[in-house]
CSV table of C-alpha atoms and ligand atoms in Angstrom, one decimal:
chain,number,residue,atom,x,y,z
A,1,UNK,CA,58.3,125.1,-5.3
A,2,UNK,CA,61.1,122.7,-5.4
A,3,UNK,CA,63.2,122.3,-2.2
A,4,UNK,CA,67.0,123.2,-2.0
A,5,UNK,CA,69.6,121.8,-0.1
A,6,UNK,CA,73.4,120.9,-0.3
A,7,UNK,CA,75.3,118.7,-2.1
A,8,UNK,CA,78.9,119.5,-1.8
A,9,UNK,CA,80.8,121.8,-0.1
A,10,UNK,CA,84.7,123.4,-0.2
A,11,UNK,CA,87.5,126.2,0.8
A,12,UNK,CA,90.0,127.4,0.0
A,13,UNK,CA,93.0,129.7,2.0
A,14,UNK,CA,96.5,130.7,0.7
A,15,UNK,CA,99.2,129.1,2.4
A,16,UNK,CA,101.2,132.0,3.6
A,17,UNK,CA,100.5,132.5,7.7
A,18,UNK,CA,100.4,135.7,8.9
A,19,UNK,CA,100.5,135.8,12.6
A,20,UNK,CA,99.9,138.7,14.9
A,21,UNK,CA,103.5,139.7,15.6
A,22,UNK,CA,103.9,141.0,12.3
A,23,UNK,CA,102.1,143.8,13.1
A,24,UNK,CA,104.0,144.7,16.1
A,25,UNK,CA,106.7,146.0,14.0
A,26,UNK,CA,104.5,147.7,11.5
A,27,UNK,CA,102.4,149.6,14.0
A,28,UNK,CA,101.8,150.2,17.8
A,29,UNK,CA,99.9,147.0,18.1
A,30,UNK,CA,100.8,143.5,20.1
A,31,UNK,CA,99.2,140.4,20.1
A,32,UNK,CA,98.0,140.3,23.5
A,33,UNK,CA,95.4,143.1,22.8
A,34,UNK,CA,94.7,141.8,19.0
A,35,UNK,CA,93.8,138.6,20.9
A,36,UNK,CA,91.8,140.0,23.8
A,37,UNK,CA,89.9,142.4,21.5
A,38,UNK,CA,89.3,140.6,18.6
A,39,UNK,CA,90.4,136.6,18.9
A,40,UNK,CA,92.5,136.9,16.5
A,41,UNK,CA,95.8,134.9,16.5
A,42,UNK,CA,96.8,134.6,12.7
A,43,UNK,CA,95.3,134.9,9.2
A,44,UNK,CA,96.3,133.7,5.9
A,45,UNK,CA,97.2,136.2,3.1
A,46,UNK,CA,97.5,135.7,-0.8
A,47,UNK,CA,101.2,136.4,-2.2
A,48,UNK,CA,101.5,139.4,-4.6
A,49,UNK,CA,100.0,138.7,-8.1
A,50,UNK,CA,96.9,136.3,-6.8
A,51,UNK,CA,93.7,137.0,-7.2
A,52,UNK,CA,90.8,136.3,-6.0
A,53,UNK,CA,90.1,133.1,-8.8
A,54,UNK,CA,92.9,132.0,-7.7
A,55,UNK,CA,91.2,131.1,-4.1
A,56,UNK,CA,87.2,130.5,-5.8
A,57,UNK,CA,88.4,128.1,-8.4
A,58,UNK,CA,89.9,125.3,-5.8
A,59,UNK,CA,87.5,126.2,-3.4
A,60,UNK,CA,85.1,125.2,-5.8
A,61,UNK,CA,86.4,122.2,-7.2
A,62,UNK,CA,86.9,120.9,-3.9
A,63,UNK,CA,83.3,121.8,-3.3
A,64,UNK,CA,82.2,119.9,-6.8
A,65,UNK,CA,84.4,116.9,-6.0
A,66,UNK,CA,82.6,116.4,-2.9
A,67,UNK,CA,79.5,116.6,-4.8
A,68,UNK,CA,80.5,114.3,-8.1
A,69,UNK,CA,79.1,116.9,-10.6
A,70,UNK,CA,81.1,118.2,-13.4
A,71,UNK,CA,81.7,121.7,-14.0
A,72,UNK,CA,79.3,121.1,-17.7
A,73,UNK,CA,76.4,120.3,-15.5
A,74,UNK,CA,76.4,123.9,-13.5
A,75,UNK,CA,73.4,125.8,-14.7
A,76,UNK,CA,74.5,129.3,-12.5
A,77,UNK,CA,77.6,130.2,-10.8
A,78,UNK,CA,77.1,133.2,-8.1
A,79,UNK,CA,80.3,134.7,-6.7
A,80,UNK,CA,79.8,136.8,-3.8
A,81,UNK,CA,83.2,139.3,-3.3
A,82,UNK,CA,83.6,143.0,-3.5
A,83,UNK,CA,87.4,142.2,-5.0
A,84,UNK,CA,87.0,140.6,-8.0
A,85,UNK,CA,90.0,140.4,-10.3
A,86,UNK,CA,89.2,143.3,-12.2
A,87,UNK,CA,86.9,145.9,-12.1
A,88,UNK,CA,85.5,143.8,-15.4
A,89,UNK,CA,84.9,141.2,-15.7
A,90,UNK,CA,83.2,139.5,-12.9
A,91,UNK,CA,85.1,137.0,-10.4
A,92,UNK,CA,82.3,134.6,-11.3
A,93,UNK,CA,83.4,134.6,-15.4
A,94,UNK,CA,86.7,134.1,-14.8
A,95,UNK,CA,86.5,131.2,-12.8
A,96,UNK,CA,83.4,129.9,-14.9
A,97,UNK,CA,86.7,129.8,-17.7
A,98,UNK,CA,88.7,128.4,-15.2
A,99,UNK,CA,86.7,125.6,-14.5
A,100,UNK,CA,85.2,125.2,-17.6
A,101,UNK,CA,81.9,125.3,-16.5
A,102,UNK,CA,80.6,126.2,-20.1
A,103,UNK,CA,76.7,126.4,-19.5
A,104,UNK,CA,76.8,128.4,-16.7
A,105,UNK,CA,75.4,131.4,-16.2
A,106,UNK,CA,78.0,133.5,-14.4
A,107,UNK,CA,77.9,136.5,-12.5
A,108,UNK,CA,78.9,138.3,-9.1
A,109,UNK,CA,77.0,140.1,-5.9
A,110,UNK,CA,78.8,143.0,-4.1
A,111,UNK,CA,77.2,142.7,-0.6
A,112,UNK,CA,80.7,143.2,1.1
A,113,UNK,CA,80.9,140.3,4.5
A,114,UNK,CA,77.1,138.9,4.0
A,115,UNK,CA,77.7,138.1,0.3
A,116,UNK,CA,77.0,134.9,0.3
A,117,UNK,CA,74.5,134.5,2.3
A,118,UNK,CA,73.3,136.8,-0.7
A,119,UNK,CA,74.0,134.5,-2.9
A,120,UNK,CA,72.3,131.8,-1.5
A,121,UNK,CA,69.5,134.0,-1.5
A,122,UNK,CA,69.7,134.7,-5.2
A,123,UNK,CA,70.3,131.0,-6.2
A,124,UNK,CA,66.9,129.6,-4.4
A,125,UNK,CA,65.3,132.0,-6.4
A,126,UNK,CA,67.0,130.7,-9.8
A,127,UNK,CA,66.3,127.4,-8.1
A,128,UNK,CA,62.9,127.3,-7.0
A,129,UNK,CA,60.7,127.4,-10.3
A,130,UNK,CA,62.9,124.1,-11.2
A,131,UNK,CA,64.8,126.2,-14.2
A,132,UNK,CA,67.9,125.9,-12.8
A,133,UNK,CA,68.9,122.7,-10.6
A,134,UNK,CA,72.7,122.9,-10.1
A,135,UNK,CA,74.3,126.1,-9.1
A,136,UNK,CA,77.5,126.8,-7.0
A,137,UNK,CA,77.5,129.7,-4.7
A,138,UNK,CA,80.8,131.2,-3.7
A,139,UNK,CA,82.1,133.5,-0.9
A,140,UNK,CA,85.5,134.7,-1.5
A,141,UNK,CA,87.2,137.9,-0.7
A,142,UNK,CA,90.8,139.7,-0.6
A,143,UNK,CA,90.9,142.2,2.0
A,144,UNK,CA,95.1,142.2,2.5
A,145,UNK,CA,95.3,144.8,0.0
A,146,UNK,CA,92.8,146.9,0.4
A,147,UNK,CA,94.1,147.6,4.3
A,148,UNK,CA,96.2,150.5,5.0
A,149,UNK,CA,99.5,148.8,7.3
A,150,UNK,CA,100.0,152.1,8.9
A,151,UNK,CA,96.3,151.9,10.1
A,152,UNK,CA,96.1,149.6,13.6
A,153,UNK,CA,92.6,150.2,14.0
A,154,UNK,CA,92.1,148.0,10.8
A,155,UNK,CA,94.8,146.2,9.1
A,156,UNK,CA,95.1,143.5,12.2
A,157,UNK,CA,91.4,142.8,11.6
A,158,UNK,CA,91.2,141.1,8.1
A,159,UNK,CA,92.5,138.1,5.7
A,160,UNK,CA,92.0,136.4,2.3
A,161,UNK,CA,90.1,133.3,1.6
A,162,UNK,CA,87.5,131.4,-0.2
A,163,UNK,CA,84.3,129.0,0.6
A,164,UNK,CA,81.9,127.5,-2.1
A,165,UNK,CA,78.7,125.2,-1.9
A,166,UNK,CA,77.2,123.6,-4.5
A,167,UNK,CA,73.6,123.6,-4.6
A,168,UNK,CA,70.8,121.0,-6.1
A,169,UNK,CA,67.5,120.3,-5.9
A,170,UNK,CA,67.0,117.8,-2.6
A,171,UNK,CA,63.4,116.8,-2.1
A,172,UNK,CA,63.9,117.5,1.4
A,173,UNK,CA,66.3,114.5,2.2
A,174,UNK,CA,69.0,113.7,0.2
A,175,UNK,CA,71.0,116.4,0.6
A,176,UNK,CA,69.1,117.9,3.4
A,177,UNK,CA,67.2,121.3,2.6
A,178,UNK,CA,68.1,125.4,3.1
A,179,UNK,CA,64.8,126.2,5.0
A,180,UNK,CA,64.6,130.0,4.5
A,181,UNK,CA,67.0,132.4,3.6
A,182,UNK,CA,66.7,136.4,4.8
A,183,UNK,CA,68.5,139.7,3.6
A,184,UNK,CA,68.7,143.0,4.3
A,185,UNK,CA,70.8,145.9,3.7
A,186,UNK,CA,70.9,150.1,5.4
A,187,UNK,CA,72.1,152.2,2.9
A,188,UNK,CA,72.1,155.1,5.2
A,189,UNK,CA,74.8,153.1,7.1
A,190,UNK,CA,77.6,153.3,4.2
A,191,UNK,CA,79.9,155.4,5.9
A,192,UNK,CA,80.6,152.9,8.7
A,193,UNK,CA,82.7,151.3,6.7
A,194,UNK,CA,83.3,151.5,2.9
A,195,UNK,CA,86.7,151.9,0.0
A,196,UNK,CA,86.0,155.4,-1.2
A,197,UNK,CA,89.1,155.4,-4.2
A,198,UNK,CA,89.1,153.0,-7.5
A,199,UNK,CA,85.3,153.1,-8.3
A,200,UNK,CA,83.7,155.8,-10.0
A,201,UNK,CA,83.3,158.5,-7.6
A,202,UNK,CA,87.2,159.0,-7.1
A,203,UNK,CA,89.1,156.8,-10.0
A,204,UNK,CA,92.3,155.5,-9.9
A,205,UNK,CA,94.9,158.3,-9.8
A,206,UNK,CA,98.0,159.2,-8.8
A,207,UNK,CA,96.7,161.8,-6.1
A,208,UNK,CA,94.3,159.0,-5.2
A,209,UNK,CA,97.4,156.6,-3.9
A,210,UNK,CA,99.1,158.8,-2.5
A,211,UNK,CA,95.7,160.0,0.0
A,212,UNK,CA,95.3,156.3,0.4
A,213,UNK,CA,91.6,156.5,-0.6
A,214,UNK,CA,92.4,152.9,-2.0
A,215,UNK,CA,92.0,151.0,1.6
A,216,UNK,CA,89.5,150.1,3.6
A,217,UNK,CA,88.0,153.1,6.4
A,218,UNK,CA,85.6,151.8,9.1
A,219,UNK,CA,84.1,153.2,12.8
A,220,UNK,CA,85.0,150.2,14.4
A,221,UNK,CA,83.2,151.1,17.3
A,222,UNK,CA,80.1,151.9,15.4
A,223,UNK,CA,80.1,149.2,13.3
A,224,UNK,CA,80.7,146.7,16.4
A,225,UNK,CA,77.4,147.7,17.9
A,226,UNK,CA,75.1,147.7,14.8
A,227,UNK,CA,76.6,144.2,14.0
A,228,UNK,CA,75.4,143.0,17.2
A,229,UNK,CA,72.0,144.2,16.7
A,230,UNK,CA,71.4,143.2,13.4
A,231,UNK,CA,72.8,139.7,13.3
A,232,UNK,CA,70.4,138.8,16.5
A,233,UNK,CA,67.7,140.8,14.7
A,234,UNK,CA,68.2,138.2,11.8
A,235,UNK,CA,68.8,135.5,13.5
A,236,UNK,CA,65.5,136.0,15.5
A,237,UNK,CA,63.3,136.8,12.6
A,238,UNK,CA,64.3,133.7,10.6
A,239,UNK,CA,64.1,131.3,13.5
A,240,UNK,CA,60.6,132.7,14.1
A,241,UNK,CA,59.6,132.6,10.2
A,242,UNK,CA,60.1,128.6,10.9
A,243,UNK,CA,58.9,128.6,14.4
A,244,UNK,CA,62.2,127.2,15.4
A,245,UNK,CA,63.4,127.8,19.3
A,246,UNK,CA,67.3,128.3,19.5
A,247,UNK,CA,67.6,125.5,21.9
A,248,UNK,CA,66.6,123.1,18.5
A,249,UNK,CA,69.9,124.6,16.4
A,250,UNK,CA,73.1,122.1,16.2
A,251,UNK,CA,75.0,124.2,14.5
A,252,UNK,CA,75.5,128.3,15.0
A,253,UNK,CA,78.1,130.0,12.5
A,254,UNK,CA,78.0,133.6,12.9
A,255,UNK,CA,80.6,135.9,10.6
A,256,UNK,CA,84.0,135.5,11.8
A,257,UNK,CA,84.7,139.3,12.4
A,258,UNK,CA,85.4,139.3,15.9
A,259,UNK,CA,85.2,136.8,19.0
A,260,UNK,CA,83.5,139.6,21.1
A,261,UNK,CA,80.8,140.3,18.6
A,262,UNK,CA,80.3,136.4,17.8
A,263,UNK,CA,79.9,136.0,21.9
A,264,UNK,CA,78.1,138.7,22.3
A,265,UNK,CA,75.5,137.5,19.6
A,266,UNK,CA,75.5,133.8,20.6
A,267,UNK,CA,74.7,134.8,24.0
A,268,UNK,CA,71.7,137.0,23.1
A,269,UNK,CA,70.0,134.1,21.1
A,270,UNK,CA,70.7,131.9,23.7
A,271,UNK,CA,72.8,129.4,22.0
A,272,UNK,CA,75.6,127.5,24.0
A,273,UNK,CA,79.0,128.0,23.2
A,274,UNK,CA,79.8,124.6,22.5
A,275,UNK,CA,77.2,125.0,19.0
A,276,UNK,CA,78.9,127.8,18.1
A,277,UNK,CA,81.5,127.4,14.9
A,278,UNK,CA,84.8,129.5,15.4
A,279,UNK,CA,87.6,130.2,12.7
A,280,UNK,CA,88.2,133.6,13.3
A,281,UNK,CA,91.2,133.0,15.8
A,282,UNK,CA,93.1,131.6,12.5
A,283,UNK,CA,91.8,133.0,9.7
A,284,UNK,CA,90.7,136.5,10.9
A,285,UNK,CA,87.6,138.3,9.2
A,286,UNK,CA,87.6,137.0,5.7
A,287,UNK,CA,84.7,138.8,4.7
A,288,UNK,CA,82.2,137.2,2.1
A,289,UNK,CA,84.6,133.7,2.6
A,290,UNK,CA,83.6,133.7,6.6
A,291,UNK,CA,80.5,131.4,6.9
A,292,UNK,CA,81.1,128.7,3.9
A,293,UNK,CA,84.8,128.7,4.5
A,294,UNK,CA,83.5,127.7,8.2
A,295,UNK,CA,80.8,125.6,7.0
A,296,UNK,CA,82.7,123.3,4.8
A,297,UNK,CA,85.8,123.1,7.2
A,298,UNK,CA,82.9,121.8,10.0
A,299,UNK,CA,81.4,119.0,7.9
A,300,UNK,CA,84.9,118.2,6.3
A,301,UNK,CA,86.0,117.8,10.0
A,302,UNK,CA,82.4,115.6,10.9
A,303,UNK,CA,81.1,117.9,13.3
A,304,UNK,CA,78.3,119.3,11.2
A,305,UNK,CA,76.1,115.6,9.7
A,306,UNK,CA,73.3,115.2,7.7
A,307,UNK,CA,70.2,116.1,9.4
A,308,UNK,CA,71.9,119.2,11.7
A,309,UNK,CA,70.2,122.1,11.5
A,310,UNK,CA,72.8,125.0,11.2
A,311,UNK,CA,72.0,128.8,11.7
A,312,UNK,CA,74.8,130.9,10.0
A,313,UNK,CA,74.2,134.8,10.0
A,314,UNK,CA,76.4,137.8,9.1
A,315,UNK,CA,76.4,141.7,8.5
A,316,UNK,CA,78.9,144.1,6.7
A,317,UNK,CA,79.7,147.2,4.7
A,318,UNK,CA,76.0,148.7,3.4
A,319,UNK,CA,75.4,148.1,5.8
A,320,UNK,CA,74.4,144.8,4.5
A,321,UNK,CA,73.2,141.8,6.8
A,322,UNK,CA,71.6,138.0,6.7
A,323,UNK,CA,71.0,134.7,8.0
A,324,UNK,CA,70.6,131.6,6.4
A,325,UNK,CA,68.6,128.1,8.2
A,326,UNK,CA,69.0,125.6,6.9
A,327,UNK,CA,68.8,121.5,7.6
A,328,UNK,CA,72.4,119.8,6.3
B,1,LIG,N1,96.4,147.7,18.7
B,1,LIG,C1,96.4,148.5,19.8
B,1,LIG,N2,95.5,149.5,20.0
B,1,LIG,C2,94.5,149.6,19.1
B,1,LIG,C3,94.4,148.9,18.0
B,1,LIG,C4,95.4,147.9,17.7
B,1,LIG,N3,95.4,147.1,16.7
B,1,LIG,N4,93.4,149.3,17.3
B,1,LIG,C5,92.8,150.2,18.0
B,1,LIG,N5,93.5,150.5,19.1
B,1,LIG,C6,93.3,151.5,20.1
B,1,LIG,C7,92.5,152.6,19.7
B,1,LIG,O1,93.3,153.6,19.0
B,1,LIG,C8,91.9,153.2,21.0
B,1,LIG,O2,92.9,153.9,21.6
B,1,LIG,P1,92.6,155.3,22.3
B,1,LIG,O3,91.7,154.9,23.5
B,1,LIG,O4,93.9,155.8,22.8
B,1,LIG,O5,91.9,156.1,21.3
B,1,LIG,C9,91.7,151.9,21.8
B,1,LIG,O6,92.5,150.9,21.2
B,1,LIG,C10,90.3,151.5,21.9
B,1,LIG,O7,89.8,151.5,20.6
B,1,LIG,P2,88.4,150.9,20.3
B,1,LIG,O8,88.0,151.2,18.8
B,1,LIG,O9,87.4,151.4,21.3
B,1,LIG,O10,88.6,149.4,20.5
B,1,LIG,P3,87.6,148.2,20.4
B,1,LIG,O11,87.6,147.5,21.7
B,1,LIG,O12,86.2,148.7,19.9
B,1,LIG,O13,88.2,147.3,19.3
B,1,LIG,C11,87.8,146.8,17.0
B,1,LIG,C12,88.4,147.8,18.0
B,1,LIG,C13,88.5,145.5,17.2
B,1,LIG,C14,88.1,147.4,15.6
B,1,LIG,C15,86.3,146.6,17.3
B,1,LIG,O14,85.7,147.9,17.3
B,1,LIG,C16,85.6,145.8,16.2
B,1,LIG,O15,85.9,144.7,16.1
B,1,LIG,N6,84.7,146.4,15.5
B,1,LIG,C17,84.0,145.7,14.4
B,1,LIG,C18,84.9,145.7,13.3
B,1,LIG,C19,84.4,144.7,12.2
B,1,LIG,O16,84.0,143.7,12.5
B,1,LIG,N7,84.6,145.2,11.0
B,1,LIG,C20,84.3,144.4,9.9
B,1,LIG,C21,82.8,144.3,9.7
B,1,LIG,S1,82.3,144.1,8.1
B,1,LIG,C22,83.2,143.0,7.5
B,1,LIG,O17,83.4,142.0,8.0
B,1,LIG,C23,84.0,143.4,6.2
């Protein structure tokens, strides 16, 4: 089986800042308990009329500059976001158009926060036979309007973004290698957290609006404890699959939902706080963009090199959850 690793990595977030005070006059909120509950200062959201292409596409290019490879040579483009452009087509066709990656194969994985870690899970097994060698995975999501603002419990939590990697066969050096990648998913979990209006089950309507079945509902509570549990679960099972100790990881990047549940989790596993990557505190929970929009801003900045070995490892509406190990 051929080995996979990572040639080029990028992100993308819209320019327009959101801090926490914004919420204070939209809700009984402030930002001394966003930041003490969540570690949340700020988060960047799209302007009205963007889409999520419009975050995937630079994200990727950025991610293909760094690796030299033109959009021609992509073989498979995996977009992991549950809000694409449109309900059809996929996220993943547009910006295959966009970029004019013409002999792609192009498609997208609903898998809500762990999504790309999804995709990276789909990809090796395109890659492994050898029949497809360059492929760019993409997490991207826009969660700023699917939140209800009269809702504190959720709309302080969440904002827009996009992270991409492009992937090749490595040989184990070169470009390093993903070592094993795990997924999971609870379906008897859904209603921790889901968008019940705009699919098929309650289509777009009027009345639909105007109960606001359109935004996001979640038991924050319950959803805070079973995302501790599984992301150490995962963590643990794919550190053992390689017999790898946690005192051997450089690099930890857990999903960027909330500082307690990232502290919580690093703790557990035994990993020092110093090894642990943190956006979260400017870019809130971005979903499916979390972990590559993390990964490529730590090797862009030089503290991930080649040769770290990086644990990233995430969980979200499914419930879905994953981890990823892999050497950079
Ligand atoms: N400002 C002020 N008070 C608030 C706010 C707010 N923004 N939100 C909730 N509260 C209140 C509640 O109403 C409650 O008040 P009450 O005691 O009068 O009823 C009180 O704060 C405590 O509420 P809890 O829900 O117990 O607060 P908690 O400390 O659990 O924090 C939070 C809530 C931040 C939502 C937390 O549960 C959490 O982070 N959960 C996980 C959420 C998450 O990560 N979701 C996404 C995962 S999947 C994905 O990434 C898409």
């Amino acid at each position: 089986m051929k080995k996979i690793g990572i040639k080029g990595t990028g992100s993308f977030v819209p320019t327009r800042e959101v801090p926490n005070s914004y919420f204070e006059k939209m809700v009984d909120t402030s930002d001394e308990w966003i930041v003490t509950r969540t570690g949340i200062r700020s988060r960047r959201m799209i302007e009205p009329g963007q889409a999520i292409s419009d975050l995937a596409t630079p994200a990727s290019e950025r991610a293909l500059e760094m690796a030299g490879l033109s959009p021609k040579k992509l073989d498979l483009i995996v977009i992991g976001t549950s809000t694409a452009d449109m309900l059809s087509p996929s996220a993943a066709c547009i910006v295959q158009h966009r970029l004019g990656a013409k002999n792609a194969v192009a498609f997208d994985i609903n898998a809500a926060c762990p999504a790309f870690i999804y995709g990276l899970a789909v990809a090796q097994k395109f890659m492994q036979d050898g029949s497809h060698r360059y492929v760019l995975v993409v997490g991207g999501e826009i969660v700023s309007n699917r939140i209800d603002y009269k809702d504190r419990s959720t709309c302080v939590l969440f904002g827009d973004g996009a992270g991409a990697v492009v992937l090749t066969h490595s040989n184990g050096h070169r470009y390093g290698e993903i070592l094993a990648t795990q997924i999971y998913s609870d379906g008897d979990l859904w209603k921790l957290l889901y968008v019940p209006g705009g699919g098929s089950r309650i289509p777009p309507s009027y009345q639909m609006l105007d109960k606001g079945l359109q935004y996001v509902k979640m038991q924050g509570n319950e959803v805070f404890k079973y995302s501790i549990r599984t992301m150490v679960d995962a963590a643990r099972k794919i550190m053992e699959s390689k017999k790898i100790t946690a005192k051997k990881i450089d690099w930890f990047i857990p999903h960027q939902a909330n500082i307690r549940i990232m502290e919580e989790v690093a703790k557990r596993l035994e990993i020092p706080p110093d090894k642990v990557i943190i956006t979260v505190h400017k870019y809130g929970n971005t979903s499916a963009a979390s972990i590559p929009t993390a990964l490529d801003e730590a090797v862009r900045s030089g503290k991930i090199q080649h040769g770290d070995l990086v644990l990233a490892n995430s969980f979200g509406a499914g419930f879905t959850w994953g981890a990823t190990l892999l050497r950079y």
